[in-house]
Amino acid sequence: MTNEYLLQVYKNIKEKDKNEPEFLQAVYEVLNSIEPYVNEHPELEKNGIIERFVEPERIITFRVPWVDDSGKVQVNRGFRVQFNSAIGPYKGGIRLHPSVNVSIMKFLAFEQGLKNSLTGLPMGGGKGGSDFNPQGKSDLEVMRFCQSFMTELCKHIGADTDVPAGDIGTGKREIGFMFGQYKRIRNEFTGVLTGKGLSYGGSLGRTSATGHGLCYFANKMLDKMANTSFEGKKVIVSGAGNVGLYAVEKAMDLGATVVAVNDISGTVYNEKGINFDLLKEIKEEKRLFIKDYAALDKDAKFTENPKDLWKIKCDIALPCATQNEIDLEDAKALVANNVICVCEGANMPCTLEATDYFIENKIMFGPAKAANAGGVMVSGFEMSQNSMRYAWTFEEVEAKLKQQMENIFIEVYDCAKHYGNEYNTVLGANISGFKKVSEAMLAQGVC
Ligand code: NDP
Ligand code: 2IT
């Protein structure tokens, strides 16, 4: 990065937000890659667009008290970061994980704004969550937490204001409890959350949308850049949650063999292919661990280190767990094993160094804000269906998802190529997403 304006904005934010490493990482990556566009558009500096673009419109933090099963009062910290509403109401998931803090919330909300822009739908950027850990809690404890969380959050959201959804630790169960509490307090049945159950306004195809969308994006990239596909490829997937599970399903559907997956308990490898039905039963229905899967799959080899996944030989790697799960060392191991494609299902799963290494080595790379946009895209479809009081079939939703993920790839690829390196899809995604957001900000004056 050599542009003086961008360097100055980054320096300021680095001083102000020095205790927010994930946020600084996300901002650095974006500012660095939009540089050629900023050089061509002096009106951005004149109007202070970048200063505004890296400053959240609003951050809400709040106390979340709840009573555990033993009668003891527990207190968690709740967040909602309403980052940018230039192109639509704030939109983004709710993360429930002990690691949640303001840095993680801000990086996710910042990235979400660009991702939502890439979907082509009118949604701004937001994210929320809490350091509450749903793992090991009873359904009643989770319900009491969700009700308390929504008792405060409901003052700040709404179908035309801010529409939360799922993320790590927040699935159908949590969305259901939160929706019930919102409806009760506000006396409104609206599309205020997405990822809802099908019986109360959810969209068919939302559960599988991120994982399926990721594979549609990757398959289009393989086709366009290497005239190949998932057919016959060996795939590894990290994180066996909402995104990872349905990435496994779609990769298999497209003719690949998924040879390894991981979760927090470790890594499982089966050269003949992971058994998707068993994996889904263990992870989604029973809320157990990969080590429990390994005990039931007689051909599987299990190791306790989740990081062992990246040492397994594969053609395609789909990181779908969490931020910074692939560092430079992991990237080197993947490239040494001849990986041809890495597509990010999680948000920011590759460190800056790992990402650069993939691009330098001409690995086909799908950056998160483009490759995992399928989830929020179908959330956008859910909002449309709720407004119309109508429901599309699974086939209609899936066809729109596939088409639009392929369109995103083409837009990102064309933009990367236009700026001189078709492998730099990070630049392609960041400039494509930023263009629409900055145009909207310019049009709306100083706000
Ligand atoms: P889930 O909570 O459903 O699943 C997360 C999975 O990742 C779990 O299997 C968890 O293991 C595993 N995991 C967490 N940390 C690690 C780690 N350090 N090493 C290995 N595995 C780990 O979350 P989602 O699937 O919803 O989210 C995953 C990622 O995808 C996040 O980055 C999220 O922001 C992103 N994303 C989610 C979307 C969505 O619609 N849900 C949309 C777009 C992006 P365990 O089960 O053992 O806890
Ligand atoms: O990171 C993400 O895109 C999500 N967690 C999904 C957000 C949404 O509003 O569906």
PDB file of C-alpha atoms in Angstrom, residues 108-298:
ATOM      1  CA  LEU A 108     -17.277  -9.595  10.959  1.00  0.00           C
ATOM      2  CA  ALA A 109     -19.605  -6.593  10.524  1.00  0.00           C
ATOM      3  CA  PHE A 110     -17.066  -4.791   8.328  1.00  0.00           C
ATOM      4  CA  GLU A 111     -16.616  -7.828   6.059  1.00  0.00           C
ATOM      5  CA  GLN A 112     -20.369  -8.410   6.005  1.00  0.00           C
ATOM      6  CA  GLY A 113     -20.978  -5.007   4.401  1.00  0.00           C
ATOM      7  CA  LEU A 114     -18.834  -5.892   1.398  1.00  0.00           C
ATOM      8  CA  LYS A 115     -20.188  -9.441   1.209  1.00  0.00           C
ATOM      9  CA  ASN A 116     -23.769  -8.220   1.231  1.00  0.00           C
ATOM     10  CA  SER A 117     -22.918  -5.761  -1.534  1.00  0.00           C
ATOM     11  CA  LEU A 118     -21.595  -8.663  -3.647  1.00  0.00           C
ATOM     12  CA  THR A 119     -24.903 -10.550  -3.320  1.00  0.00           C
ATOM     13  CA  GLY A 120     -26.531  -7.787  -5.388  1.00  0.00           C
ATOM     14  CA  LEU A 121     -29.303  -7.484  -2.790  1.00  0.00           C
ATOM     15  CA  PRO A 122     -30.126  -4.351  -0.754  1.00  0.00           C
ATOM     16  CA  MET A 123     -28.542  -5.273   2.582  1.00  0.00           C
ATOM     17  CA  GLY A 124     -26.097  -3.270   4.719  1.00  0.00           C
ATOM     18  CA  GLY A 125     -23.436  -4.673   7.051  1.00  0.00           C
ATOM     19  CA  GLY A 126     -23.985  -5.747  10.647  1.00  0.00           C
ATOM     20  CA  LYS A 127     -23.020  -8.469  13.099  1.00  0.00           C
ATOM     21  CA  GLY A 128     -23.805  -9.365  16.677  1.00  0.00           C
ATOM     22  CA  GLY A 129     -23.229 -11.939  19.320  1.00  0.00           C
ATOM     23  CA  SER A 130     -22.194 -12.780  22.811  1.00  0.00           C
ATOM     24  CA  ASP A 131     -19.446 -14.555  24.745  1.00  0.00           C
ATOM     25  CA  PHE A 132     -22.107 -17.067  25.855  1.00  0.00           C
ATOM     26  CA  ASN A 133     -21.152 -20.667  25.041  1.00  0.00           C
ATOM     27  CA  PRO A 134     -24.160 -22.795  24.038  1.00  0.00           C
ATOM     28  CA  GLN A 135     -22.023 -25.941  24.132  1.00  0.00           C
ATOM     29  CA  GLY A 136     -22.893 -28.124  27.119  1.00  0.00           C
ATOM     30  CA  LYS A 137     -25.926 -25.994  28.086  1.00  0.00           C
ATOM     31  CA  SER A 138     -29.424 -27.445  28.393  1.00  0.00           C
ATOM     32  CA  ASP A 139     -32.182 -26.346  25.987  1.00  0.00           C
ATOM     33  CA  LEU A 140     -33.790 -24.390  28.839  1.00  0.00           C
ATOM     34  CA  GLU A 141     -30.545 -22.570  29.637  1.00  0.00           C
ATOM     35  CA  VAL A 142     -30.132 -21.680  25.953  1.00  0.00           C
ATOM     36  CA  MET A 143     -33.748 -20.431  25.897  1.00  0.00           C
ATOM     37  CA  ARG A 144     -33.276 -18.242  28.984  1.00  0.00           C
ATOM     38  CA  PHE A 145     -30.105 -16.765  27.512  1.00  0.00           C
ATOM     39  CA  CYS A 146     -31.737 -16.105  24.115  1.00  0.00           C
ATOM     40  CA  GLN A 147     -34.766 -14.467  25.709  1.00  0.00           C
ATOM     41  CA  SER A 148     -32.589 -12.185  27.814  1.00  0.00           C
ATOM     42  CA  PHE A 149     -30.368 -11.352  24.818  1.00  0.00           C
ATOM     43  CA  MET A 150     -33.400 -10.435  22.691  1.00  0.00           C
ATOM     44  CA  THR A 151     -35.051  -8.426  25.499  1.00  0.00           C
ATOM     45  CA  GLU A 152     -32.343  -5.812  24.950  1.00  0.00           C
ATOM     46  CA  LEU A 153     -31.565  -6.408  21.249  1.00  0.00           C
ATOM     47  CA  CYS A 154     -35.220  -5.956  20.219  1.00  0.00           C
ATOM     48  CA  LYS A 155     -34.899  -2.221  20.920  1.00  0.00           C
ATOM     49  CA  HIS A 156     -32.332  -1.856  18.162  1.00  0.00           C
ATOM     50  CA  ILE A 157     -33.487  -4.135  15.313  1.00  0.00           C
ATOM     51  CA  GLY A 158     -36.469  -4.489  12.969  1.00  0.00           C
ATOM     52  CA  ALA A 159     -37.388  -5.841   9.534  1.00  0.00           C
ATOM     53  CA  ASP A 160     -36.427  -2.508   7.894  1.00  0.00           C
ATOM     54  CA  THR A 161     -33.684  -1.546  10.382  1.00  0.00           C
ATOM     55  CA  ASP A 162     -31.437  -4.499  11.177  1.00  0.00           C
ATOM     56  CA  VAL A 163     -32.074  -8.190  10.480  1.00  0.00           C
ATOM     57  CA  PRO A 164     -29.874 -10.672  12.403  1.00  0.00           C
ATOM     58  CA  ALA A 165     -29.403 -14.371  11.543  1.00  0.00           C
ATOM     59  CA  GLY A 166     -27.274 -17.381  12.536  1.00  0.00           C
ATOM     60  CA  ASP A 167     -23.499 -17.749  12.778  1.00  0.00           C
ATOM     61  CA  ILE A 168     -21.187 -19.856  14.989  1.00  0.00           C
ATOM     62  CA  GLY A 169     -23.244 -21.250  17.884  1.00  0.00           C
ATOM     63  CA  THR A 170     -26.524 -19.798  16.580  1.00  0.00           C
ATOM     64  CA  GLY A 171     -28.711 -22.172  14.610  1.00  0.00           C
ATOM     65  CA  LYS A 172     -32.442 -22.919  14.268  1.00  0.00           C
ATOM     66  CA  ARG A 173     -32.930 -23.523  17.993  1.00  0.00           C
ATOM     67  CA  GLU A 174     -31.466 -20.158  19.026  1.00  0.00           C
ATOM     68  CA  ILE A 175     -33.188 -18.232  16.197  1.00  0.00           C
ATOM     69  CA  GLY A 176     -36.515 -19.776  17.263  1.00  0.00           C
ATOM     70  CA  PHE A 177     -36.119 -18.645  20.891  1.00  0.00           C
ATOM     71  CA  MET A 178     -35.022 -15.158  19.801  1.00  0.00           C
ATOM     72  CA  PHE A 179     -37.889 -14.794  17.315  1.00  0.00           C
ATOM     73  CA  GLY A 180     -40.437 -15.838  19.951  1.00  0.00           C
ATOM     74  CA  GLN A 181     -39.146 -13.219  22.393  1.00  0.00           C
ATOM     75  CA  TYR A 182     -39.057 -10.440  19.761  1.00  0.00           C
ATOM     76  CA  LYS A 183     -42.642 -11.205  18.734  1.00  0.00           C
ATOM     77  CA  ARG A 184     -43.804 -11.234  22.336  1.00  0.00           C
ATOM     78  CA  ILE A 185     -42.211  -7.930  23.325  1.00  0.00           C
ATOM     79  CA  ARG A 186     -42.868  -5.983  20.113  1.00  0.00           C
ATOM     80  CA  ASN A 187     -46.238  -7.626  19.304  1.00  0.00           C
ATOM     81  CA  GLU A 188     -45.137  -7.938  15.664  1.00  0.00           C
ATOM     82  CA  PHE A 189     -44.797 -10.984  13.417  1.00  0.00           C
ATOM     83  CA  THR A 190     -42.215  -9.707  10.939  1.00  0.00           C
ATOM     84  CA  GLY A 191     -39.160 -10.961   9.099  1.00  0.00           C
ATOM     85  CA  VAL A 192     -36.864  -9.519  11.773  1.00  0.00           C
ATOM     86  CA  LEU A 193     -34.588 -12.569  11.817  1.00  0.00           C
ATOM     87  CA  THR A 194     -33.577 -14.966   9.060  1.00  0.00           C
ATOM     88  CA  GLY A 195     -32.766 -18.639   9.331  1.00  0.00           C
ATOM     89  CA  LYS A 196     -36.195 -19.152  10.885  1.00  0.00           C
ATOM     90  CA  GLY A 197     -37.947 -22.536  10.993  1.00  0.00           C
ATOM     91  CA  LEU A 198     -40.111 -23.410   7.999  1.00  0.00           C
ATOM     92  CA  SER A 199     -43.316 -23.357  10.069  1.00  0.00           C
ATOM     93  CA  TYR A 200     -42.927 -19.655  10.943  1.00  0.00           C
ATOM     94  CA  GLY A 201     -41.539 -17.903   7.877  1.00  0.00           C
ATOM     95  CA  GLY A 202     -38.174 -19.515   7.198  1.00  0.00           C
ATOM     96  CA  SER A 203     -36.967 -20.142   3.664  1.00  0.00           C
ATOM     97  CA  LEU A 204     -36.386 -23.550   2.164  1.00  0.00           C
ATOM     98  CA  GLY A 205     -32.712 -23.915   1.329  1.00  0.00           C
ATOM     99  CA  ARG A 206     -31.385 -21.474   3.982  1.00  0.00           C
ATOM    100  CA  THR A 207     -29.805 -24.176   6.188  1.00  0.00           C
ATOM    101  CA  SER A 208     -27.690 -25.545   3.346  1.00  0.00           C
ATOM    102  CA  ALA A 209     -27.186 -22.223   1.509  1.00  0.00           C
ATOM    103  CA  THR A 210     -23.687 -21.231   2.669  1.00  0.00           C
ATOM    104  CA  GLY A 211     -22.113 -24.663   2.115  1.00  0.00           C
ATOM    105  CA  HIS A 212     -23.902 -25.272  -1.185  1.00  0.00           C
ATOM    106  CA  GLY A 213     -23.181 -21.737  -2.386  1.00  0.00           C
ATOM    107  CA  LEU A 214     -19.501 -22.206  -1.552  1.00  0.00           C
ATOM    108  CA  CYS A 215     -19.327 -25.276  -3.796  1.00  0.00           C
ATOM    109  CA  TYR A 216     -21.237 -23.579  -6.632  1.00  0.00           C
ATOM    110  CA  PHE A 217     -18.709 -20.732  -6.466  1.00  0.00           C
ATOM    111  CA  ALA A 218     -15.730 -23.115  -6.383  1.00  0.00           C
ATOM    112  CA  ASN A 219     -17.096 -25.267  -9.191  1.00  0.00           C
ATOM    113  CA  LYS A 220     -17.520 -22.213 -11.422  1.00  0.00           C
ATOM    114  CA  MET A 221     -13.975 -21.104 -10.586  1.00  0.00           C
ATOM    115  CA  LEU A 222     -12.577 -24.570 -11.425  1.00  0.00           C
ATOM    116  CA  ASP A 223     -14.477 -24.494 -14.710  1.00  0.00           C
ATOM    117  CA  LYS A 224     -13.486 -20.983 -15.774  1.00  0.00           C
ATOM    118  CA  MET A 225      -9.854 -20.982 -14.625  1.00  0.00           C
ATOM    119  CA  ALA A 226      -8.808 -24.612 -15.159  1.00  0.00           C
ATOM    120  CA  ASN A 227     -11.518 -26.211 -17.279  1.00  0.00           C
ATOM    121  CA  THR A 228     -12.212 -28.775 -14.565  1.00  0.00           C
ATOM    122  CA  SER A 229     -14.754 -29.429 -11.761  1.00  0.00           C
ATOM    123  CA  PHE A 230     -15.299 -31.199  -8.406  1.00  0.00           C
ATOM    124  CA  GLU A 231     -15.739 -34.488 -10.298  1.00  0.00           C
ATOM    125  CA  GLY A 232     -13.143 -37.017  -9.098  1.00  0.00           C
ATOM    126  CA  LYS A 233     -11.366 -34.522  -6.798  1.00  0.00           C
ATOM    127  CA  LYS A 234     -10.205 -35.146  -3.213  1.00  0.00           C
ATOM    128  CA  VAL A 235     -11.618 -32.525  -0.843  1.00  0.00           C
ATOM    129  CA  ILE A 236     -10.968 -31.596   2.805  1.00  0.00           C
ATOM    130  CA  VAL A 237     -13.387 -29.503   4.880  1.00  0.00           C
ATOM    131  CA  SER A 238     -12.755 -27.883   8.265  1.00  0.00           C
ATOM    132  CA  GLY A 239     -15.551 -27.296  10.763  1.00  0.00           C
ATOM    133  CA  ALA A 240     -18.445 -29.704  10.759  1.00  0.00           C
ATOM    134  CA  GLY A 241     -21.073 -27.112  11.609  1.00  0.00           C
ATOM    135  CA  ASN A 242     -23.722 -25.429   9.503  1.00  0.00           C
ATOM    136  CA  VAL A 243     -21.345 -24.336   6.739  1.00  0.00           C
ATOM    137  CA  GLY A 244     -18.965 -27.322   6.778  1.00  0.00           C
ATOM    138  CA  LEU A 245     -21.643 -30.018   6.786  1.00  0.00           C
ATOM    139  CA  TYR A 246     -23.448 -28.713   3.725  1.00  0.00           C
ATOM    140  CA  ALA A 247     -20.174 -28.045   1.923  1.00  0.00           C
ATOM    141  CA  VAL A 248     -19.417 -31.755   2.416  1.00  0.00           C
ATOM    142  CA  GLU A 249     -22.857 -32.643   1.072  1.00  0.00           C
ATOM    143  CA  LYS A 250     -22.570 -30.502  -2.081  1.00  0.00           C
ATOM    144  CA  ALA A 251     -18.945 -31.450  -2.819  1.00  0.00           C
ATOM    145  CA  MET A 252     -20.017 -35.103  -2.807  1.00  0.00           C
ATOM    146  CA  ASP A 253     -23.068 -34.299  -4.883  1.00  0.00           C
ATOM    147  CA  LEU A 254     -20.770 -32.705  -7.490  1.00  0.00           C
ATOM    148  CA  GLY A 255     -18.697 -35.898  -7.720  1.00  0.00           C
ATOM    149  CA  ALA A 256     -15.838 -35.300  -5.249  1.00  0.00           C
ATOM    150  CA  THR A 257     -14.629 -37.547  -2.431  1.00  0.00           C
ATOM    151  CA  VAL A 258     -14.445 -35.723   0.895  1.00  0.00           C
ATOM    152  CA  VAL A 259     -11.505 -37.494   2.550  1.00  0.00           C
ATOM    153  CA  ALA A 260     -11.192 -35.515   5.796  1.00  0.00           C
ATOM    154  CA  VAL A 261     -13.032 -33.145   8.145  1.00  0.00           C
ATOM    155  CA  ASN A 262     -12.314 -31.659  11.566  1.00  0.00           C
ATOM    156  CA  ASP A 263     -13.947 -29.955  14.514  1.00  0.00           C
ATOM    157  CA  ILE A 264     -12.625 -28.742  17.827  1.00  0.00           C
ATOM    158  CA  SER A 265     -12.109 -32.376  19.003  1.00  0.00           C
ATOM    159  CA  GLY A 266      -9.744 -33.351  16.179  1.00  0.00           C
ATOM    160  CA  THR A 267      -9.362 -34.523  12.574  1.00  0.00           C
ATOM    161  CA  VAL A 268     -10.849 -37.577  10.889  1.00  0.00           C
ATOM    162  CA  TYR A 269      -9.506 -39.079   7.657  1.00  0.00           C
ATOM    163  CA  ASN A 270     -11.067 -41.776   5.500  1.00  0.00           C
ATOM    164  CA  GLU A 271      -9.494 -42.286   2.089  1.00  0.00           C
ATOM    165  CA  LYS A 272     -12.704 -43.903   0.772  1.00  0.00           C
ATOM    166  CA  GLY A 273     -14.724 -40.877   1.782  1.00  0.00           C
ATOM    167  CA  ILE A 274     -16.467 -39.533   4.882  1.00  0.00           C
ATOM    168  CA  ASN A 275     -19.999 -40.897   5.503  1.00  0.00           C
ATOM    169  CA  PHE A 276     -22.173 -37.743   5.239  1.00  0.00           C
ATOM    170  CA  ASP A 277     -25.324 -39.224   6.819  1.00  0.00           C
ATOM    171  CA  LEU A 278     -23.395 -40.419   9.856  1.00  0.00           C
ATOM    172  CA  LEU A 279     -21.529 -37.101  10.134  1.00  0.00           C
ATOM    173  CA  LYS A 280     -24.798 -35.158   9.991  1.00  0.00           C
ATOM    174  CA  GLU A 281     -26.410 -37.396  12.615  1.00  0.00           C
ATOM    175  CA  ILE A 282     -23.438 -37.017  14.977  1.00  0.00           C
ATOM    176  CA  LYS A 283     -22.853 -33.268  14.529  1.00  0.00           C
ATOM    177  CA  GLU A 284     -26.269 -31.755  13.709  1.00  0.00           C
ATOM    178  CA  GLU A 285     -28.782 -34.050  15.404  1.00  0.00           C
ATOM    179  CA  LYS A 286     -26.797 -35.298  18.422  1.00  0.00           C
ATOM    180  CA  ARG A 287     -24.502 -32.242  18.884  1.00  0.00           C
ATOM    181  CA  LEU A 288     -21.540 -34.597  19.439  1.00  0.00           C
ATOM    182  CA  PHE A 289     -17.966 -34.478  18.112  1.00  0.00           C
ATOM    183  CA  ILE A 290     -15.823 -35.783  15.258  1.00  0.00           C
ATOM    184  CA  LYS A 291     -14.175 -38.143  17.734  1.00  0.00           C
ATOM    185  CA  ASP A 292     -17.609 -39.752  18.229  1.00  0.00           C
ATOM    186  CA  TYR A 293     -17.978 -40.018  14.439  1.00  0.00           C
ATOM    187  CA  ALA A 294     -14.548 -41.670  14.187  1.00  0.00           C
ATOM    188  CA  ALA A 295     -15.555 -44.307  16.726  1.00  0.00           C
ATOM    189  CA  LEU A 296     -18.426 -45.385  14.438  1.00  0.00           C
ATOM    190  CA  ASP A 297     -16.674 -45.248  11.016  1.00  0.00           C
ATOM    191  CA  LYS A 298     -14.488 -48.373  10.910  1.00  0.00           C
TER     192      LYS A 298
END
